[in-house]
CSV table of C-alpha atoms in Angstrom, one decimal:
chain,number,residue,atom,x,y,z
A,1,UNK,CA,-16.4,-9.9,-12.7
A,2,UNK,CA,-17.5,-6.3,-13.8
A,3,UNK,CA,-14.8,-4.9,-11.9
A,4,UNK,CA,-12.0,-7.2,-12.4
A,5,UNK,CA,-13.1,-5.9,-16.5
A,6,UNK,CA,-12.7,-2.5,-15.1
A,7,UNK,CA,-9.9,-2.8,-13.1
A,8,UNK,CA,-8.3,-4.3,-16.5
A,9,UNK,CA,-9.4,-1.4,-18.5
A,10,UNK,CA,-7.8,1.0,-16.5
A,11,UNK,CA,-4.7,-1.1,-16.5
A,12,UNK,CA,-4.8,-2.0,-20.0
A,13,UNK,CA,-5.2,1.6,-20.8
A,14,UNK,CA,-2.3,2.6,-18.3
A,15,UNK,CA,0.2,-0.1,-20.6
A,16,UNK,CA,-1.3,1.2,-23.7
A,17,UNK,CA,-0.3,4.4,-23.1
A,18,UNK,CA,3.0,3.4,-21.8
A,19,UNK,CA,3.3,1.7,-24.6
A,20,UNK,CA,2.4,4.4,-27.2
A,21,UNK,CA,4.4,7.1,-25.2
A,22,UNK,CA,7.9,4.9,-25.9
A,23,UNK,CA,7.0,3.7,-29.0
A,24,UNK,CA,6.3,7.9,-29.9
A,25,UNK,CA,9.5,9.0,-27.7
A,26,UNK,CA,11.5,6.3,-29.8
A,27,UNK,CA,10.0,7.1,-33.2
A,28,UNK,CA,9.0,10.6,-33.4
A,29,UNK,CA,11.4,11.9,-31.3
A,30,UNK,CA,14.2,10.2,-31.8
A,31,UNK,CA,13.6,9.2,-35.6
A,32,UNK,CA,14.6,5.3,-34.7
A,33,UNK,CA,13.3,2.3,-37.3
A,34,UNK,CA,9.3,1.9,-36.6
A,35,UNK,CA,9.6,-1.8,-35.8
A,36,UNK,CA,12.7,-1.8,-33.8
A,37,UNK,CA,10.7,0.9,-31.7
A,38,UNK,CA,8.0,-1.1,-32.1
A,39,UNK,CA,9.7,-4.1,-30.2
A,40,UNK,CA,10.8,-2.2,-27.7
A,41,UNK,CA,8.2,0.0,-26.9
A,42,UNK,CA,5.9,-3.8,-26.4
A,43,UNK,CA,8.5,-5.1,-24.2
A,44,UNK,CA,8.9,-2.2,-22.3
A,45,UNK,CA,4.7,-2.3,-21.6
A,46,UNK,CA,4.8,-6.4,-20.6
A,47,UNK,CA,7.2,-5.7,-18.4
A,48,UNK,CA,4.6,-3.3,-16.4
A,49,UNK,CA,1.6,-5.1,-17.5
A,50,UNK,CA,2.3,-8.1,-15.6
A,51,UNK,CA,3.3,-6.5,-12.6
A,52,UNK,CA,-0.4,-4.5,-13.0
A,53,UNK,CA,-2.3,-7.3,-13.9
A,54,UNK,CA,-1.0,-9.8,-11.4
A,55,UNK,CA,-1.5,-6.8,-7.9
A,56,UNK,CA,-4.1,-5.1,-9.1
A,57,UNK,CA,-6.2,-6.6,-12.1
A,58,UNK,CA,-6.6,-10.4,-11.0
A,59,UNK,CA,-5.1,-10.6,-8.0
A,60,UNK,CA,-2.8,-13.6,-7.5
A,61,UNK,CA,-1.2,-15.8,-4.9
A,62,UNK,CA,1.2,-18.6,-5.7
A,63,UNK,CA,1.8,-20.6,-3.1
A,64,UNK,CA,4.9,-21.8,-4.5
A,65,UNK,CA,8.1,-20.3,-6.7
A,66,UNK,CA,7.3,-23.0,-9.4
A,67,UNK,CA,3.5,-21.9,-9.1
A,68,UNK,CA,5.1,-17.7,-9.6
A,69,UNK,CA,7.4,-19.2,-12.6
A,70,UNK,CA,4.6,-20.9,-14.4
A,71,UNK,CA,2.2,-18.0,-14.1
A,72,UNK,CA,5.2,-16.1,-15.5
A,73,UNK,CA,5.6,-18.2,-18.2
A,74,UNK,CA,2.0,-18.3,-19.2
A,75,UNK,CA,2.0,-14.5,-19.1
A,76,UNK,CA,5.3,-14.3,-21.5
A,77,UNK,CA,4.4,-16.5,-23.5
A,78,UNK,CA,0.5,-15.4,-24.3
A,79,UNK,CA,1.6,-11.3,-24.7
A,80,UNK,CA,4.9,-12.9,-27.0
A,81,UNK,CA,2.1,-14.1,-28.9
A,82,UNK,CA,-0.2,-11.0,-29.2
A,83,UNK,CA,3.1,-8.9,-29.6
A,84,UNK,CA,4.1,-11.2,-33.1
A,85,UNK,CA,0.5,-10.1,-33.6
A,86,UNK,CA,0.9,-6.6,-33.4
A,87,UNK,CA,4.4,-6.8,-34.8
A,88,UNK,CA,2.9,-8.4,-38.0
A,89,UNK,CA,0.1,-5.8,-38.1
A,90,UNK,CA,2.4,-2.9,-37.9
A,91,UNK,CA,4.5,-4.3,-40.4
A,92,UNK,CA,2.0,-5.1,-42.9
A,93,UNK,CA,0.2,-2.0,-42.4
A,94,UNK,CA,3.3,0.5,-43.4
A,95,UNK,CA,4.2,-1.8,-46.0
A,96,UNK,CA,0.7,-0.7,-47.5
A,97,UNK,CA,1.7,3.0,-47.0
A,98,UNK,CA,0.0,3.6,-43.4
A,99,UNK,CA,1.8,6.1,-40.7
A,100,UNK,CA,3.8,4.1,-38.4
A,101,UNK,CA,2.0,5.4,-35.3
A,102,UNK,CA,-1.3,5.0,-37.1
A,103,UNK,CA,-0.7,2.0,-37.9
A,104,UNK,CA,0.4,0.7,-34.0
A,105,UNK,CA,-2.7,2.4,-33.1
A,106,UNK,CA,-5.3,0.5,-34.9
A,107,UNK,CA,-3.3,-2.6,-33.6
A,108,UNK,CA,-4.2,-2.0,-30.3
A,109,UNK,CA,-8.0,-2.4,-30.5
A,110,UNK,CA,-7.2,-6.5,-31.8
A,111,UNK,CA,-4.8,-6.8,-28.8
A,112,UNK,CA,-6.3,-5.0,-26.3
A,113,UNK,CA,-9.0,-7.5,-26.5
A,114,UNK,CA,-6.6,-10.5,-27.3
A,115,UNK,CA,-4.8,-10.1,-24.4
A,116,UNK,CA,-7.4,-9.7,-21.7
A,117,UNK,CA,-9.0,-12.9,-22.9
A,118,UNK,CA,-5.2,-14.4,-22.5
A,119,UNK,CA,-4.9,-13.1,-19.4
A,120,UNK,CA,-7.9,-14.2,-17.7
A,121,UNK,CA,-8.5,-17.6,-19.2
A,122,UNK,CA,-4.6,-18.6,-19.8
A,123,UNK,CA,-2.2,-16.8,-17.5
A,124,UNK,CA,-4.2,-15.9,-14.3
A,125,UNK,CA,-6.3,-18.8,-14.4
A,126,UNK,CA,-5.3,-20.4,-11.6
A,127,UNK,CA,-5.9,-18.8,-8.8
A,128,UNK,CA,-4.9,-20.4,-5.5
């Protein structure tokens, strides 16, 4: 248990970053709209998050395609969640005058938390 959390810290801190590098790249960088970037930069970091979390954070076997698919779909569905989350956070938070990067960084605290639970008591929950 204590090192699945640590295996998902180091992951979750690996898509983090990830996801605060493109989301910097995209805004910073190239000067795009903050929640366009936003978007993308979240997709970008599911993307590699599920991968991460399904080898190397909770370690799944489906026996079956349907079995993959579902566990898929659970994943997607839970991080589409936390990412209208963090969307909404962003959003609201530059509305009231915040930084756009300071403002996707104080989301991540809420989501970083959000999604572990999600993750380990939604998506990966059944192991076979």
């Amino acid at each position: 248990m204590h090192t699945e959390f640590f295996r998902y810290c180091v992951i979750g801190a690996a898509t983090t970053l990830l996801d605060l590098s493109v989301y910097f790249i995209l805004v910073e960088l190239l000067h795009d709209d903050p929640n366009i970037s936003n978007v993308l930069s979240i997709s970008i970091s599911i993307l590699f998050a599920y991968v991460a979390n399904k080898l190397f954070v909770f370690r799944t076997h489906c026996g079956s395609f349907g079995t993959l698919l579902l566990e898929i779909a659970k994943f997607w569905s839970s991080r589409i969640g936390t990412m209208l989350l963090e969307i909404g956070g962003v959003f609201v938070l530059t509305m009231l005058g915040w930084d756009g990067f300071a403002s996707k960084l104080a989301t991540q605290i809420v989501i970083f938390v959000a999604n572990y639970l999600l993750s380990k008591f939604f998506a990966f929950r059944g192991k076979e």
